PDB file of C-alpha atoms in Angstrom:
ATOM      1  CA  UNK L 279      20.211   6.682  -5.707  1.00  0.00           C
ATOM      2  CA  UNK L 280      16.771   5.707  -3.897  1.00  0.00           C
ATOM      3  CA  UNK L 281      19.030   1.927  -2.605  1.00  0.00           C
ATOM      4  CA  UNK L 282      22.149   4.515  -2.076  1.00  0.00           C
ATOM      5  CA  UNK L 283      19.544   6.246   0.767  1.00  0.00           C
ATOM      6  CA  UNK L 284      17.934   2.584   1.643  1.00  0.00           C
ATOM      7  CA  UNK L 285      21.282   1.099   2.774  1.00  0.00           C
ATOM      8  CA  UNK L 286      23.276   4.644   4.150  1.00  0.00           C
ATOM      9  CA  UNK L 287      19.950   4.430   6.307  1.00  0.00           C
ATOM     10  CA  UNK L 288      20.111   1.073   7.520  1.00  0.00           C
ATOM     11  CA  UNK L 289      23.420   1.493   7.876  1.00  0.00           C
ATOM     12  CA  UNK L 290      22.754   4.148  11.162  1.00  0.00           C
ATOM     13  CA  UNK L 291      19.852   3.356  11.988  1.00  0.00           C
ATOM     14  CA  UNK L 292      19.527  -1.438  10.519  1.00  0.00           C
ATOM     15  CA  UNK L 293      16.536  -3.159  10.742  1.00  0.00           C
ATOM     16  CA  UNK L 294      14.355  -0.900  12.370  1.00  0.00           C
ATOM     17  CA  UNK L 295      14.957   1.415   9.464  1.00  0.00           C
ATOM     18  CA  UNK L 296      12.108  -0.125   7.649  1.00  0.00           C
ATOM     19  CA  UNK L 297       9.530  -0.456  10.793  1.00  0.00           C
ATOM     20  CA  UNK L 298       9.968   3.142  11.187  1.00  0.00           C
ATOM     21  CA  UNK L 299       9.167   3.931   7.376  1.00  0.00           C
ATOM     22  CA  UNK L 300       6.257   2.123   7.929  1.00  0.00           C
ATOM     23  CA  UNK L 301       4.868   3.412  11.588  1.00  0.00           C
ATOM     24  CA  UNK L 302       5.589   6.644  10.937  1.00  0.00           C
ATOM     25  CA  UNK L 303       4.836   7.272   7.476  1.00  0.00           C
ATOM     26  CA  UNK L 304       0.836   9.189   9.080  1.00  0.00           C
ATOM     27  CA  UNK L 305       2.731  11.763  10.385  1.00  0.00           C
ATOM     28  CA  UNK L 306       4.193  12.693   6.842  1.00  0.00           C
ATOM     29  CA  UNK L 307       7.406   9.763   6.311  1.00  0.00           C
ATOM     30  CA  UNK L 308       8.222  11.590   3.060  1.00  0.00           C
ATOM     31  CA  UNK L 309       9.292   8.173   1.329  1.00  0.00           C
ATOM     32  CA  UNK L 310       5.645   6.284  -0.190  1.00  0.00           C
ATOM     33  CA  UNK L 311       5.772   2.753   1.151  1.00  0.00           C
ATOM     34  CA  UNK L 312       5.510   1.479  -2.021  1.00  0.00           C
ATOM     35  CA  UNK L 313       8.989   2.552  -2.954  1.00  0.00           C
ATOM     36  CA  UNK L 314      10.548   1.252  -0.401  1.00  0.00           C
ATOM     37  CA  UNK L 315       8.197  -2.458   0.380  1.00  0.00           C
ATOM     38  CA  UNK L 316      10.470  -2.815  -3.088  1.00  0.00           C
ATOM     39  CA  UNK L 317      13.754  -1.518  -2.047  1.00  0.00           C
ATOM     40  CA  UNK L 318      13.821  -3.898   0.911  1.00  0.00           C
ATOM     41  CA  UNK L 319      12.620  -6.787  -1.291  1.00  0.00           C
ATOM     42  CA  UNK L 320      15.186  -6.255  -3.917  1.00  0.00           C
ATOM     43  CA  UNK L 321      18.485  -5.653  -0.792  1.00  0.00           C
ATOM     44  CA  UNK L 322      16.986  -8.959  -0.111  1.00  0.00           C
ATOM     45  CA  UNK L 323      16.905 -10.786  -3.144  1.00  0.00           C
ATOM     46  CA  UNK L 324      20.640 -10.259  -3.664  1.00  0.00           C
ATOM     47  CA  UNK L 325      21.564 -11.177  -0.487  1.00  0.00           C
ATOM     48  CA  UNK L 326      22.548  -8.145   1.057  1.00  0.00           C
ATOM     49  CA  UNK L 327      19.880  -8.160   3.801  1.00  0.00           C
ATOM     50  CA  UNK L 328      17.136 -10.522   5.151  1.00  0.00           C
ATOM     51  CA  UNK L 329      14.072 -11.048   3.734  1.00  0.00           C
ATOM     52  CA  UNK L 330      12.089 -12.736   7.476  1.00  0.00           C
ATOM     53  CA  UNK L 331      13.489 -10.030   9.098  1.00  0.00           C
ATOM     54  CA  UNK L 332      13.125  -7.442   6.376  1.00  0.00           C
ATOM     55  CA  UNK L 333       9.229  -8.231   5.865  1.00  0.00           C
ATOM     56  CA  UNK L 334       8.364  -8.642   9.219  1.00  0.00           C
ATOM     57  CA  UNK L 335       9.381  -5.022   9.950  1.00  0.00           C
ATOM     58  CA  UNK L 336       7.624  -4.141   6.824  1.00  0.00           C
ATOM     59  CA  UNK L 337       4.189  -6.035   8.310  1.00  0.00           C
ATOM     60  CA  UNK L 338       4.707  -4.798  12.186  1.00  0.00           C
ATOM     61  CA  UNK L 339       5.689  -1.166  11.494  1.00  0.00           C
ATOM     62  CA  UNK L 340       1.981  -0.790   9.691  1.00  0.00           C
ATOM     63  CA  UNK L 341       0.171  -2.880  11.339  1.00  0.00           C
ATOM     64  CA  UNK L 342       1.425  -0.069  14.498  1.00  0.00           C
ATOM     65  CA  UNK L 343      -0.020   2.005  11.519  1.00  0.00           C
ATOM     66  CA  UNK L 344      -2.990   1.577  11.254  1.00  0.00           C
ATOM     67  CA  UNK L 345      -3.729  -0.250  14.757  1.00  0.00           C
ATOM     68  CA  UNK L 346      -2.416   3.463  16.219  1.00  0.00           C
ATOM     69  CA  UNK L 347      -4.557   4.957  13.722  1.00  0.00           C
ATOM     70  CA  UNK L 348      -7.655   3.594  14.563  1.00  0.00           C
ATOM     71  CA  UNK L 349      -7.902   3.857  18.559  1.00  0.00           C
ATOM     72  CA  UNK L 350      -6.580   7.803  17.491  1.00  0.00           C
ATOM     73  CA  UNK L 351     -10.293   7.595  16.298  1.00  0.00           C
ATOM     74  CA  UNK L 352     -12.051   5.068  18.732  1.00  0.00           C
ATOM     75  CA  UNK L 353     -10.540   7.491  21.523  1.00  0.00           C
ATOM     76  CA  UNK L 354     -10.610  10.916  19.866  1.00  0.00           C
ATOM     77  CA  UNK L 355     -13.303  11.009  16.823  1.00  0.00           C
ATOM     78  CA  UNK L 356     -15.048  14.654  17.537  1.00  0.00           C
ATOM     79  CA  UNK L 357     -12.193  15.939  17.432  1.00  0.00           C
ATOM     80  CA  UNK L 358     -10.326  14.424  14.567  1.00  0.00           C
ATOM     81  CA  UNK L 359     -13.406  14.366  12.600  1.00  0.00           C
ATOM     82  CA  UNK L 360     -14.412  18.319  13.343  1.00  0.00           C
ATOM     83  CA  UNK L 361     -11.189  19.298  12.427  1.00  0.00           C
ATOM     84  CA  UNK L 362     -10.018  17.284   9.413  1.00  0.00           C
ATOM     85  CA  UNK L 363     -13.848  16.499   7.886  1.00  0.00           C
ATOM     86  CA  UNK L 364     -12.726  19.046   5.214  1.00  0.00           C
ATOM     87  CA  UNK L 365      -9.594  17.180   4.054  1.00  0.00           C
ATOM     88  CA  UNK L 366      -9.777  15.548   0.980  1.00  0.00           C
ATOM     89  CA  UNK L 367      -8.152  12.368   2.321  1.00  0.00           C
ATOM     90  CA  UNK L 368     -10.079  12.274   5.157  1.00  0.00           C
ATOM     91  CA  UNK L 369     -13.482  12.692   2.685  1.00  0.00           C
ATOM     92  CA  UNK L 370     -12.162  10.431  -0.013  1.00  0.00           C
ATOM     93  CA  UNK L 371     -11.316   7.867   3.165  1.00  0.00           C
ATOM     94  CA  UNK L 372     -14.900   8.523   5.424  1.00  0.00           C
ATOM     95  CA  UNK L 373     -16.054   8.299   1.258  1.00  0.00           C
ATOM     96  CA  UNK L 374     -14.378   5.170   0.150  1.00  0.00           C
ATOM     97  CA  UNK L 375     -16.134   3.483   4.166  1.00  0.00           C
ATOM     98  CA  UNK L 376     -19.801   4.939   3.331  1.00  0.00           C
ATOM     99  CA  UNK L 377     -19.209   3.921   0.090  1.00  0.00           C
ATOM    100  CA  UNK L 378     -18.126  -0.043  -0.093  1.00  0.00           C
ATOM    101  CA  UNK L 379     -18.347  -1.796   3.663  1.00  0.00           C
ATOM    102  CA  UNK L 380     -16.336  -3.896   5.347  1.00  0.00           C
ATOM    103  CA  UNK L 381     -14.286  -3.494   1.382  1.00  0.00           C
ATOM    104  CA  UNK L 382     -13.361  -1.127   2.449  1.00  0.00           C
ATOM    105  CA  UNK L 383     -11.686  -2.330   5.102  1.00  0.00           C
ATOM    106  CA  UNK L 384      -9.152  -4.377   1.974  1.00  0.00           C
ATOM    107  CA  UNK L 385      -9.822  -2.115  -0.346  1.00  0.00           C
ATOM    108  CA  UNK L 386      -8.011   0.279   1.455  1.00  0.00           C
ATOM    109  CA  UNK L 387      -4.489  -0.032   2.553  1.00  0.00           C
ATOM    110  CA  UNK L 388      -3.874   0.192  -1.330  1.00  0.00           C
ATOM    111  CA  UNK L 389      -4.763   3.324  -2.013  1.00  0.00           C
ATOM    112  CA  UNK L 390      -1.772   5.638  -1.042  1.00  0.00           C
ATOM    113  CA  UNK L 391      -2.489   8.522   1.906  1.00  0.00           C
ATOM    114  CA  UNK L 392      -6.140   6.432   2.250  1.00  0.00           C
ATOM    115  CA  UNK L 393      -4.582   3.101   4.253  1.00  0.00           C
ATOM    116  CA  UNK L 394      -3.331   5.599   6.832  1.00  0.00           C
ATOM    117  CA  UNK L 395      -6.101   8.238   7.809  1.00  0.00           C
ATOM    118  CA  UNK L 396      -9.332   5.482   6.690  1.00  0.00           C
ATOM    119  CA  UNK L 397      -8.092   3.407  10.169  1.00  0.00           C
ATOM    120  CA  UNK L 398      -8.847   6.291  11.477  1.00  0.00           C
ATOM    121  CA  UNK L 399     -12.273   7.088  10.109  1.00  0.00           C
ATOM    122  CA  UNK L 400     -13.428   2.979  10.914  1.00  0.00           C
ATOM    123  CA  UNK L 401     -12.867   4.096  15.101  1.00  0.00           C
ATOM    124  CA  UNK L 402     -14.489   7.093  14.897  1.00  0.00           C
ATOM    125  CA  UNK L 403     -17.186   5.125  13.078  1.00  0.00           C
ATOM    126  CA  UNK L 404     -17.617   3.189  15.598  1.00  0.00           C
ATOM    127  CA  UNK L 405     -16.670  -0.506  14.234  1.00  0.00           C
ATOM    128  CA  UNK L 406     -15.465  -3.090  17.111  1.00  0.00           C
ATOM    129  CA  UNK L 407     -11.603  -3.692  17.162  1.00  0.00           C
ATOM    130  CA  UNK L 408     -12.185  -7.770  16.394  1.00  0.00           C
ATOM    131  CA  UNK L 409     -14.172  -6.797  13.122  1.00  0.00           C
ATOM    132  CA  UNK L 410     -11.234  -3.802  12.137  1.00  0.00           C
ATOM    133  CA  UNK L 411      -8.636  -6.572  13.396  1.00  0.00           C
ATOM    134  CA  UNK L 412      -9.340  -9.609  11.097  1.00  0.00           C
ATOM    135  CA  UNK L 413     -10.581  -7.674   8.050  1.00  0.00           C
ATOM    136  CA  UNK L 414      -8.008  -4.966   8.176  1.00  0.00           C
ATOM    137  CA  UNK L 415      -4.783  -6.341   9.018  1.00  0.00           C
ATOM    138  CA  UNK L 416      -5.559  -9.242   7.316  1.00  0.00           C
ATOM    139  CA  UNK L 417      -4.981  -6.806   4.145  1.00  0.00           C
ATOM    140  CA  UNK L 418      -1.818  -5.027   5.612  1.00  0.00           C
ATOM    141  CA  UNK L 419      -0.676  -9.469   4.673  1.00  0.00           C
ATOM    142  CA  UNK L 420      -1.686  -9.824   1.698  1.00  0.00           C
ATOM    143  CA  UNK L 421      -0.722  -5.920   0.906  1.00  0.00           C
ATOM    144  CA  UNK L 422       2.974  -6.035   1.877  1.00  0.00           C
ATOM    145  CA  UNK L 423       3.120  -9.924   0.746  1.00  0.00           C
ATOM    146  CA  UNK L 424       2.789  -8.577  -2.801  1.00  0.00           C
ATOM    147  CA  UNK L 425       4.182  -6.232  -3.111  1.00  0.00           C
ATOM    148  CA  UNK L 426       7.571  -7.874  -1.041  1.00  0.00           C
ATOM    149  CA  UNK L 427       7.047 -10.568  -3.767  1.00  0.00           C
ATOM    150  CA  UNK L 428       7.071  -8.321  -6.439  1.00  0.00           C
ATOM    151  CA  UNK L 429       9.869  -6.126  -5.917  1.00  0.00           C
ATOM    152  CA  UNK L 430      11.557  -9.401  -5.307  1.00  0.00           C
ATOM    153  CA  UNK L 431      10.717 -10.758  -8.492  1.00  0.00           C
ATOM    154  CA  UNK L 432      10.056  -7.526 -10.956  1.00  0.00           C
ATOM    155  CA  UNK L 433      12.564  -5.431  -8.671  1.00  0.00           C
ATOM    156  CA  UNK L 434      15.765  -5.668 -10.365  1.00  0.00           C
ATOM    157  CA  UNK L 435      14.120  -4.462 -14.254  1.00  0.00           C
ATOM    158  CA  UNK L 436      12.617  -1.748 -11.916  1.00  0.00           C
ATOM    159  CA  UNK L 437      16.075  -0.578 -10.203  1.00  0.00           C
ATOM    160  CA  UNK L 438      17.872  -0.210 -13.094  1.00  0.00           C
ATOM    161  CA  UNK L 439      15.288   1.236 -14.950  1.00  0.00           C
ATOM    162  CA  UNK L 440      15.666   4.184 -11.969  1.00  0.00           C
ATOM    163  CA  UNK L 441      19.504   4.206 -12.205  1.00  0.00           C
ATOM    164  CA  UNK L 442      19.004   4.674 -15.889  1.00  0.00           C
ATOM    165  CA  UNK L 443      16.798   8.499 -14.657  1.00  0.00           C
ATOM    166  CA  UNK L 444      19.545   9.026 -11.303  1.00  0.00           C
ATOM    167  CA  UNK L 445      17.144   8.444  -8.616  1.00  0.00           C
TER     168      UNK L 445
END
């Protein structure tokens, strides 16, 4: 079960498991962010863990990941672009940025995988950090609040359904 796995990880690593799940997401952590944040919200809502600490670890992990990705794009832009120019997620992120501009920074956080690739593309496109931070961090706050709230209020039925299928 997903919640049991998260509880085991929490027992071993504490709340930092949420931080690492989000900050290391771009490097192939195989657990989707949506599942992690909803599971954290469910566990918080049931009183197993502290909701404020959980949410702070999730938000700070996501902010760390997108900031790191932005600066990677800024510093290593041409090398990254040359290496990943045919990668489907990179191409999708670049197309979204070119098509929607500032809205792409908002929308991109709501699309799995693109949320980690888009900041690289934004960094290499020359967008100033202040603009990136204002738009992307606000979007990260909105995304995490949305999913954490959904997990808090609708997580029980979701968890019951997952338990029926032995996830």
